[in-house]
mmCIF file of C-alpha atoms in Angstrom:
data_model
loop_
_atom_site.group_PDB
_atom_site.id
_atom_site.type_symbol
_atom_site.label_atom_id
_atom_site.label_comp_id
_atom_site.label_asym_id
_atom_site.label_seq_id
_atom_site.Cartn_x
_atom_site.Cartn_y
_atom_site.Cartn_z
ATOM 1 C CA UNK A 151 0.000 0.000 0.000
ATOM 2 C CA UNK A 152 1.137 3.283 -0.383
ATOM 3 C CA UNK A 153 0.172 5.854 2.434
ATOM 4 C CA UNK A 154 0.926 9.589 3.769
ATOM 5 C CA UNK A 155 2.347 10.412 7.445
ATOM 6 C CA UNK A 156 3.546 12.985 9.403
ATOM 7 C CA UNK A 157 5.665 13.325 12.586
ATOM 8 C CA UNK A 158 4.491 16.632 14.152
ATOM 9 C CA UNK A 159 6.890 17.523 17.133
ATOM 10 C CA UNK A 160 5.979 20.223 19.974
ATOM 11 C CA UNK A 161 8.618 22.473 20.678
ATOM 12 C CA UNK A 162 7.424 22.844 25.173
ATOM 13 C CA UNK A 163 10.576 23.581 26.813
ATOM 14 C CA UNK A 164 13.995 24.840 26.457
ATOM 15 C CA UNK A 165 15.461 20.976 26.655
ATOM 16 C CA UNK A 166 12.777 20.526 23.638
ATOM 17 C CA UNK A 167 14.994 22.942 21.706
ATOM 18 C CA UNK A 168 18.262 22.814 22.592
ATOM 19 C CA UNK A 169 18.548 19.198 23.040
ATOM 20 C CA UNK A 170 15.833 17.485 21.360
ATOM 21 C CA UNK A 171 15.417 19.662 17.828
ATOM 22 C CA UNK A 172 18.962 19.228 16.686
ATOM 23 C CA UNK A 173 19.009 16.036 17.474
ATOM 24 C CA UNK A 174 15.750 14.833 15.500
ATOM 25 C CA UNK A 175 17.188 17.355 12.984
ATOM 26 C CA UNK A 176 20.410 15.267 12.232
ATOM 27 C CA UNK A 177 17.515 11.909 12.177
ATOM 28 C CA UNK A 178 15.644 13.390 10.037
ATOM 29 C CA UNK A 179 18.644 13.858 7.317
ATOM 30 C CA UNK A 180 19.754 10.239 7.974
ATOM 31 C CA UNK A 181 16.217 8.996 7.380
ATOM 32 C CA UNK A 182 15.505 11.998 4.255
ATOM 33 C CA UNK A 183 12.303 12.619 5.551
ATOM 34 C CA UNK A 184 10.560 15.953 6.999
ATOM 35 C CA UNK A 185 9.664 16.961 10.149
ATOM 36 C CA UNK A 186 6.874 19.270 11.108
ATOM 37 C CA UNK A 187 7.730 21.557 14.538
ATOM 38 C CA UNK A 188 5.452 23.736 16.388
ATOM 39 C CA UNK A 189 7.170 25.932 18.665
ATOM 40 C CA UNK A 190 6.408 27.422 21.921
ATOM 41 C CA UNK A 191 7.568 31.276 21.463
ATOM 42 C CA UNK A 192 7.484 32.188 24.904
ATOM 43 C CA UNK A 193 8.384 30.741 28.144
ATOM 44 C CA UNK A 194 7.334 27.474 29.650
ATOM 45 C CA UNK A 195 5.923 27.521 33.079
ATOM 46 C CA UNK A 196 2.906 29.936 34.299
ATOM 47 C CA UNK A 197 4.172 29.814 38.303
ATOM 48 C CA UNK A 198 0.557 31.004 39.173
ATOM 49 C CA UNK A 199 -1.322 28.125 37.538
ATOM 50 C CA UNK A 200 1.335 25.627 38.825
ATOM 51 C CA UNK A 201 0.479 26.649 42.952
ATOM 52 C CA UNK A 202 -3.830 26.484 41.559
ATOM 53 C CA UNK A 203 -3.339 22.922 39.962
ATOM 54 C CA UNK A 204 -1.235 21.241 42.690
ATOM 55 C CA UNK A 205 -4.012 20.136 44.394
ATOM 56 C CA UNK A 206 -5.163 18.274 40.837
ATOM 57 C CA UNK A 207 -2.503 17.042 39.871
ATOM 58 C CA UNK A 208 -3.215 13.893 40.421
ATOM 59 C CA UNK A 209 -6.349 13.686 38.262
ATOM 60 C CA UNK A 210 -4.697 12.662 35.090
ATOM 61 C CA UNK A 211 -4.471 8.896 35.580
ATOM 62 C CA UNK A 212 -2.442 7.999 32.727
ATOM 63 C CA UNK A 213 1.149 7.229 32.980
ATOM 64 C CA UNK A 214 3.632 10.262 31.890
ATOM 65 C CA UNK A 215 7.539 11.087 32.904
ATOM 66 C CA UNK A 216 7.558 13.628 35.262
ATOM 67 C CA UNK A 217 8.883 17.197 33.924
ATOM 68 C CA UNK A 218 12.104 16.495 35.877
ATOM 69 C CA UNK A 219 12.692 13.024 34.206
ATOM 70 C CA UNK A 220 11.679 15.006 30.673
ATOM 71 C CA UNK A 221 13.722 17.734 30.882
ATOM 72 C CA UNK A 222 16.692 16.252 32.913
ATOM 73 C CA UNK A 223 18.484 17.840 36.082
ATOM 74 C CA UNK A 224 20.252 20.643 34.041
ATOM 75 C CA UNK A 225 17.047 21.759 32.108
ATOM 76 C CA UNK A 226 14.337 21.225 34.909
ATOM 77 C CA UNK A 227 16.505 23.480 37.210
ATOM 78 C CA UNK A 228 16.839 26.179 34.734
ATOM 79 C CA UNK A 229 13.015 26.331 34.031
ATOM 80 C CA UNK A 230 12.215 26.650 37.272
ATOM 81 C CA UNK A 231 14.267 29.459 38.333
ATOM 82 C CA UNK A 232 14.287 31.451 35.186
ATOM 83 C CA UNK A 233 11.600 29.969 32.919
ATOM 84 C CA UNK A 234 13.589 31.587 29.468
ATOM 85 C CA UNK A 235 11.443 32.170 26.270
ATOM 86 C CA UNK A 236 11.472 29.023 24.443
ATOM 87 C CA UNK A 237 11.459 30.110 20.603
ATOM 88 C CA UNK A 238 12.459 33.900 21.094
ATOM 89 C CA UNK A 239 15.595 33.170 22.786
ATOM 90 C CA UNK A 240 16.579 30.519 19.806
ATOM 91 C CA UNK A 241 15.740 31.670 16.697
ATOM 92 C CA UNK A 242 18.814 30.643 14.707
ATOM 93 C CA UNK A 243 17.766 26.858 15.955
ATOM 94 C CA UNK A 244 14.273 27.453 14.627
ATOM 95 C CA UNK A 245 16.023 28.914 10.968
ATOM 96 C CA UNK A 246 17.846 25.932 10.673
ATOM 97 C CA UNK A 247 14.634 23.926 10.874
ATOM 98 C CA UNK A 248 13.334 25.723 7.931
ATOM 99 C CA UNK A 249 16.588 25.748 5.862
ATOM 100 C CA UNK A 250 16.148 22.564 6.262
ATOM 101 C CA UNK A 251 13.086 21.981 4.857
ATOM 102 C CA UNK A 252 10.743 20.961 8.180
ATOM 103 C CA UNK A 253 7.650 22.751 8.847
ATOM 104 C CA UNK A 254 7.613 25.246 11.570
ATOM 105 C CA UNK A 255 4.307 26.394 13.099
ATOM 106 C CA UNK A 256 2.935 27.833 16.293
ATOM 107 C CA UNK A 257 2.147 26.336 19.466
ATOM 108 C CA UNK A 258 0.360 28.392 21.679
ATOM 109 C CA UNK A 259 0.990 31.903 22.740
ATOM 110 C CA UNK A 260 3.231 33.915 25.083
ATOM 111 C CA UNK A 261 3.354 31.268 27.766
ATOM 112 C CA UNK A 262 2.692 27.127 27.442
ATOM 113 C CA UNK A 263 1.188 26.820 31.284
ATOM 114 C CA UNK A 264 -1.120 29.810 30.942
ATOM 115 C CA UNK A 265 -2.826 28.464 27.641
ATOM 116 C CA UNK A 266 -2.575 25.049 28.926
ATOM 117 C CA UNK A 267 -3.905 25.253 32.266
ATOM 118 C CA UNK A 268 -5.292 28.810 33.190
ATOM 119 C CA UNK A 269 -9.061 29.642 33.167
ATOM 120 C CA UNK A 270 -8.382 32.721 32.161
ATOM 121 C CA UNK A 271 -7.210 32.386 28.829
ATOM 122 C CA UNK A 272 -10.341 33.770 26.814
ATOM 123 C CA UNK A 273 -10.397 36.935 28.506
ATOM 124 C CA UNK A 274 -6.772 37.446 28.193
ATOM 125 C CA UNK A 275 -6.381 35.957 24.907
ATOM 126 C CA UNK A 276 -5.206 39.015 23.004
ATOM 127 C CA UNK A 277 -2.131 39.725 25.237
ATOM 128 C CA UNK A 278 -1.515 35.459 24.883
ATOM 129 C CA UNK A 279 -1.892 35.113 21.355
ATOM 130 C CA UNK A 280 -1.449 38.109 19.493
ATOM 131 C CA UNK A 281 2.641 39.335 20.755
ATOM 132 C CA UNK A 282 3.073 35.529 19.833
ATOM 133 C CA UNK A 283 1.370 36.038 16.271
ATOM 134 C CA UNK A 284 3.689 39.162 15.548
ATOM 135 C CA UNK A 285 6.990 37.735 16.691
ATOM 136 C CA UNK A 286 6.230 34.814 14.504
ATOM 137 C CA UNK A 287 5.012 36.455 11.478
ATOM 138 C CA UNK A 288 7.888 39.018 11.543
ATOM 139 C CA UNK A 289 10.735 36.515 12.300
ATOM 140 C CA UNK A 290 9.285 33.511 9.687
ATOM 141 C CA UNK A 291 6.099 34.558 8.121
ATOM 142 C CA UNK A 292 2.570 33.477 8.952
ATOM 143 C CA UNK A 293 2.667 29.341 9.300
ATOM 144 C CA UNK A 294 0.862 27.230 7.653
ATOM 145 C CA UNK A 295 0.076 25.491 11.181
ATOM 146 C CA UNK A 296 -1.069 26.112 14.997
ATOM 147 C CA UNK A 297 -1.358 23.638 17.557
ATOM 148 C CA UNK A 298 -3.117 24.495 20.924
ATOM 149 C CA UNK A 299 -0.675 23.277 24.445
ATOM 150 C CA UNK A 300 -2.108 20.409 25.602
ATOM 151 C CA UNK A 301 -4.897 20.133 22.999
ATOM 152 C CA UNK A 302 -6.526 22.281 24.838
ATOM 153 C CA UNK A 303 -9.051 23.783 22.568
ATOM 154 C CA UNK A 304 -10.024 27.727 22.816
ATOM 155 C CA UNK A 305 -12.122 28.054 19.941
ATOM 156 C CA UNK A 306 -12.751 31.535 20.450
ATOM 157 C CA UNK A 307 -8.616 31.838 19.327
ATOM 158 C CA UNK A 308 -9.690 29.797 15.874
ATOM 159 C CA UNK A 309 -11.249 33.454 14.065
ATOM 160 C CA UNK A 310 -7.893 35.725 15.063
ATOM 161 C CA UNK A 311 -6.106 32.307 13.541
ATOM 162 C CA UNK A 312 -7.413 32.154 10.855
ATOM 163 C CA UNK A 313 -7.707 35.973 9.825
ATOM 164 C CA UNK A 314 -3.978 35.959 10.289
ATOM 165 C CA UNK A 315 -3.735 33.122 7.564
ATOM 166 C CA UNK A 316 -3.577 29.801 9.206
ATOM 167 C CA UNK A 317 -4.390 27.449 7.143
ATOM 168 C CA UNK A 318 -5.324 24.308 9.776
ATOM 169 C CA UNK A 319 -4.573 23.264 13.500
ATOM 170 C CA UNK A 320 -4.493 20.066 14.487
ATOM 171 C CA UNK A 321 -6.376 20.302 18.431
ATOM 172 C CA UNK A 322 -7.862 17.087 17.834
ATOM 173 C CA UNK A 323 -6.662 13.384 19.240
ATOM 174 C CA UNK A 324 -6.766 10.318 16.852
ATOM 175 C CA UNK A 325 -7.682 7.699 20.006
ATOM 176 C CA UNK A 326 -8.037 5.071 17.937
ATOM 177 C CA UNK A 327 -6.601 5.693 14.881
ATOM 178 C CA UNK A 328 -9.816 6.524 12.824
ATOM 179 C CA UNK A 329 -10.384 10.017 13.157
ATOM 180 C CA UNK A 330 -10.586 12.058 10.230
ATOM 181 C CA UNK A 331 -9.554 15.304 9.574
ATOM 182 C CA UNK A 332 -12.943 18.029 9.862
ATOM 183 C CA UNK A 333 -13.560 21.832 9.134
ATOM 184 C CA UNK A 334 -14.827 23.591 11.694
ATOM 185 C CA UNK A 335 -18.005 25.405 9.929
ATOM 186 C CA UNK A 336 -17.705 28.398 12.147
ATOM 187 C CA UNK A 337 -14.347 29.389 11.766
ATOM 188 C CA UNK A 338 -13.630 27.944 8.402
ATOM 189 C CA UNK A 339 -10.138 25.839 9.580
ATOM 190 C CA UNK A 340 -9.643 22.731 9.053
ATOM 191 C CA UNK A 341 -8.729 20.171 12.123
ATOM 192 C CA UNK A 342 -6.352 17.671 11.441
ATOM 193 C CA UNK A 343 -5.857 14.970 14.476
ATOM 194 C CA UNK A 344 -2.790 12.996 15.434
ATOM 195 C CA UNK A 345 -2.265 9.995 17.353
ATOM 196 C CA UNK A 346 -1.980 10.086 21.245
ATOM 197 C CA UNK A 347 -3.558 8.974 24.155
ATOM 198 C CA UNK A 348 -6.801 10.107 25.973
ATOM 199 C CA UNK A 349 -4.891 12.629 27.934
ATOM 200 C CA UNK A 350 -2.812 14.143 24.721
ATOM 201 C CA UNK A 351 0.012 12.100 25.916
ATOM 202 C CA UNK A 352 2.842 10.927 23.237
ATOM 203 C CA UNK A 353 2.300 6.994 22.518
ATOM 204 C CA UNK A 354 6.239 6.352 22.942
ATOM 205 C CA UNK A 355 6.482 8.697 26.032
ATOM 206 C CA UNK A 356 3.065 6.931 27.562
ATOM 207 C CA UNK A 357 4.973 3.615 26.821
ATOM 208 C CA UNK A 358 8.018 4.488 28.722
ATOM 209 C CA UNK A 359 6.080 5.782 31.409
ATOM 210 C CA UNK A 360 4.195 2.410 32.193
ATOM 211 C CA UNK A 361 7.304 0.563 31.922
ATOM 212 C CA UNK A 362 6.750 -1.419 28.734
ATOM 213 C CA UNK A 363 9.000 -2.427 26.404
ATOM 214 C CA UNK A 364 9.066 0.308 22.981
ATOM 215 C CA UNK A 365 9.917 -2.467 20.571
ATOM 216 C CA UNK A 366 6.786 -4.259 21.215
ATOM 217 C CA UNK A 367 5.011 -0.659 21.543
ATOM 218 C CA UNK A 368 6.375 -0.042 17.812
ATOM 219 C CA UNK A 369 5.246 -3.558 17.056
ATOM 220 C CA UNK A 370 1.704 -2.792 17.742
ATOM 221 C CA UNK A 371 1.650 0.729 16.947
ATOM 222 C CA UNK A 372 2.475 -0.753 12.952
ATOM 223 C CA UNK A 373 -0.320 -3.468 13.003
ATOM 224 C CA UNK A 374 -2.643 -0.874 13.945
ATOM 225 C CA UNK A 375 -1.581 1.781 11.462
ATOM 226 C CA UNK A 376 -1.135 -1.048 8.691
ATOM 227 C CA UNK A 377 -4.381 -0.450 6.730
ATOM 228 C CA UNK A 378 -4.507 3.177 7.132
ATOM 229 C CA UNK A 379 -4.212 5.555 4.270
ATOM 230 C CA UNK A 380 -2.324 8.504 6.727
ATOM 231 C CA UNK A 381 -1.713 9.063 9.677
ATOM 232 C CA UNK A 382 -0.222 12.125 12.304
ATOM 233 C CA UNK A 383 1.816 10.855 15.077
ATOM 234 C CA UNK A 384 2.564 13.264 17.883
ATOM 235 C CA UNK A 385 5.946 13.702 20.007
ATOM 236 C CA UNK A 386 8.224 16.068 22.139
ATOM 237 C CA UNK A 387 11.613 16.474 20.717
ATOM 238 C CA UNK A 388 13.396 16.268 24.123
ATOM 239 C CA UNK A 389 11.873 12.593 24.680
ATOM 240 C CA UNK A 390 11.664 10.917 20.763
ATOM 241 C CA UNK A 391 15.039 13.000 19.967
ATOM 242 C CA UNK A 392 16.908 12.141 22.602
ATOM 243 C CA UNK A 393 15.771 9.393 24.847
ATOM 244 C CA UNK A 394 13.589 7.430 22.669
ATOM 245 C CA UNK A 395 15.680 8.389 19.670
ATOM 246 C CA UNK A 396 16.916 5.011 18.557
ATOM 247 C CA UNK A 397 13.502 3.413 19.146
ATOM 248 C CA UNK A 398 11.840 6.530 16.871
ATOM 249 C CA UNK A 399 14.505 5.516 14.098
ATOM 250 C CA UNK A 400 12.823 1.968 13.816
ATOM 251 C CA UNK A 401 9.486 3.159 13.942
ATOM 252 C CA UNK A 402 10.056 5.230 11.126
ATOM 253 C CA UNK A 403 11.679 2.583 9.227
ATOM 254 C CA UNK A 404 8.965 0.308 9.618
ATOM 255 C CA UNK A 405 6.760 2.541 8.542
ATOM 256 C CA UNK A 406 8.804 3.132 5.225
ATOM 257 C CA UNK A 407 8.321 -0.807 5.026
ATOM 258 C CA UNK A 408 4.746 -0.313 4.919
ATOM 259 C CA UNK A 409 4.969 1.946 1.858
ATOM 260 C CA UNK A 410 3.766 4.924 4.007
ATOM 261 C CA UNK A 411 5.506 8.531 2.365
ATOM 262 C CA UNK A 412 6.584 10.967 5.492
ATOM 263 C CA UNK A 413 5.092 14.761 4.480
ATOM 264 C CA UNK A 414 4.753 17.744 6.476
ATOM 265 C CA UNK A 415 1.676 18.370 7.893
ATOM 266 C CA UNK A 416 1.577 21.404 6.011
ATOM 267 C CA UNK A 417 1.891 18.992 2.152
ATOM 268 C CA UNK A 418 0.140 16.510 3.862
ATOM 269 C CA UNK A 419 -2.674 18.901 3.929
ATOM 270 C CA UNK A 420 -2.524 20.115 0.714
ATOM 271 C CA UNK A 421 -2.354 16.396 -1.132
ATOM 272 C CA UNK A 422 -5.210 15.576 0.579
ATOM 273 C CA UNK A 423 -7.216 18.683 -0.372
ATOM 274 C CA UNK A 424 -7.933 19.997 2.910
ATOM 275 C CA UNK A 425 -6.324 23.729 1.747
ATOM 276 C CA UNK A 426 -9.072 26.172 0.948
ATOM 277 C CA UNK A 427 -8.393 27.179 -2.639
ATOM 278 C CA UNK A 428 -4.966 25.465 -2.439
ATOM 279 C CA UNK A 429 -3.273 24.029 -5.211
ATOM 280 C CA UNK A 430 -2.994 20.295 -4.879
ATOM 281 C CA UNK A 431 0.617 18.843 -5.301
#
């Protein structure tokens, strides 16, 4: 069979960048096959909502690594006591993405934890979203691509979106590998899912988390995929690019066995017609 994919990578945290991104970028010229980023332009950690959520933190049920064991000792201690800008502070990494030939979108606004976790977010959404908007479009043009922290949908964000001139988001999470891509009637964008768990956690990271062993994960992951026409896998560059890295090479060479053809999100989108007016490559 012959099939379309996409790796789509969230660019969180400053180990995401530094560490992670270079390192899937060197993959991803081993393997010749594209990337799509989303990057964080602002800082990581809202210290406000982190003090309101303690007392839920233990809600989510599913199994994920703890920011610590993400980020590792160097990078968790330097976003908790100065919390840098993610995507302002390292531009040239994010230019070497693109001169590359990945996909960079957005992901989120000014801060990850506010959008993620705050209940404030609609009323301050102009001072989230816009400063991120301008930084972006001024640094690398308006992306094709915007992906919401933590899937967490604010659909009142969707209109400024897509006046700016995004094309699609992808907010939506492919449970069990069947979702299809939809347009959201009000706002005119198109929604294009990608595989995680319930929670929005990545399958490899959710894996590691419960203990089990990532070949057989992979093993399964392809059976289920097998008779798929496409399909969006989601990751963290700090965990797939660097701890999982090796295990993220064979999943990707498996999939090449199964006659699947890594795009961007951003081509992926336009082969399958899902561009307003687009041209279809």
């Amino acid at each position: 069979m012959t099939g379309y994919c996409s790796l789509r990578f969230d660019i969180d945290t400053i180990a995401d960048i530094k560490s992670g991104v270079p390192s899937l970028l060197e993959l991803a010229d081993k393997e010749n096959i594209p990337f799509s980023f989303y990057v964080n332009p602002g800082r990581a950690v809202d210290y406000r909502e982190i003090l309101r959520n303690t007392r839920n933190q233990n809600q989510n049920k599913e199994a994920k690594l703890s920011n610590f064991q993400k980020l590792g000792a160097w990078y968790w201690l330097k976003t908790i006591f100065l919390n840098p800008e993610i995507g302002k502070r390292h531009e040239s990494i994010l230019q070497s993405v693109l001169k590359q030939g990945h996909e960079l979108g957005l992901h989120g606004g000014t801060n990850h934890g506010t959008w993620q976790r705050s209940s404030q977010v609609e009323n301050n959404l102009h001072t989230l979203l816009t400063p991120a908007m301008e930084w972006f479009e001024n640094k690398f043009g308006i992306p094709a691509g915007f992906t919401s922290p933590g899937f967490r949908k604010i659909e009142t964000a969707y209109p400024l979106l897509k006046k700016w001139g995004v094309r699609y988001i992808s907010d939506t999470i492919d449970l069990h590998y069947k979702s299809q891509p939809s347009l959201l009637q009000e706002n005119n964008i198109t929604d294009i899912p990608c595989i995680a768990t319930r929670n929005g956690i990545p399958l490899l990271e959710n894996a590691f988390a419960q203990g089990e062993d990532l070949n057989t994960t992979i093993e399964n992951f392809v059976k289920d995929i097998s008779n798929r026409q496409w399909f969006i896998l989601y990751g963290h560059p700090s965990f797939e690019g660097k701890k999982a890295k090796n295990y993220l090479t064979r999943l990707i060479r498996e999939v090449k066995l199964l006659g699947f053809n890594f795009h961007t999100v951003e081509k992926f989108s336009k082969k399958q017609g899902l561009y307003n007016n687009a041209n279809i490559e």
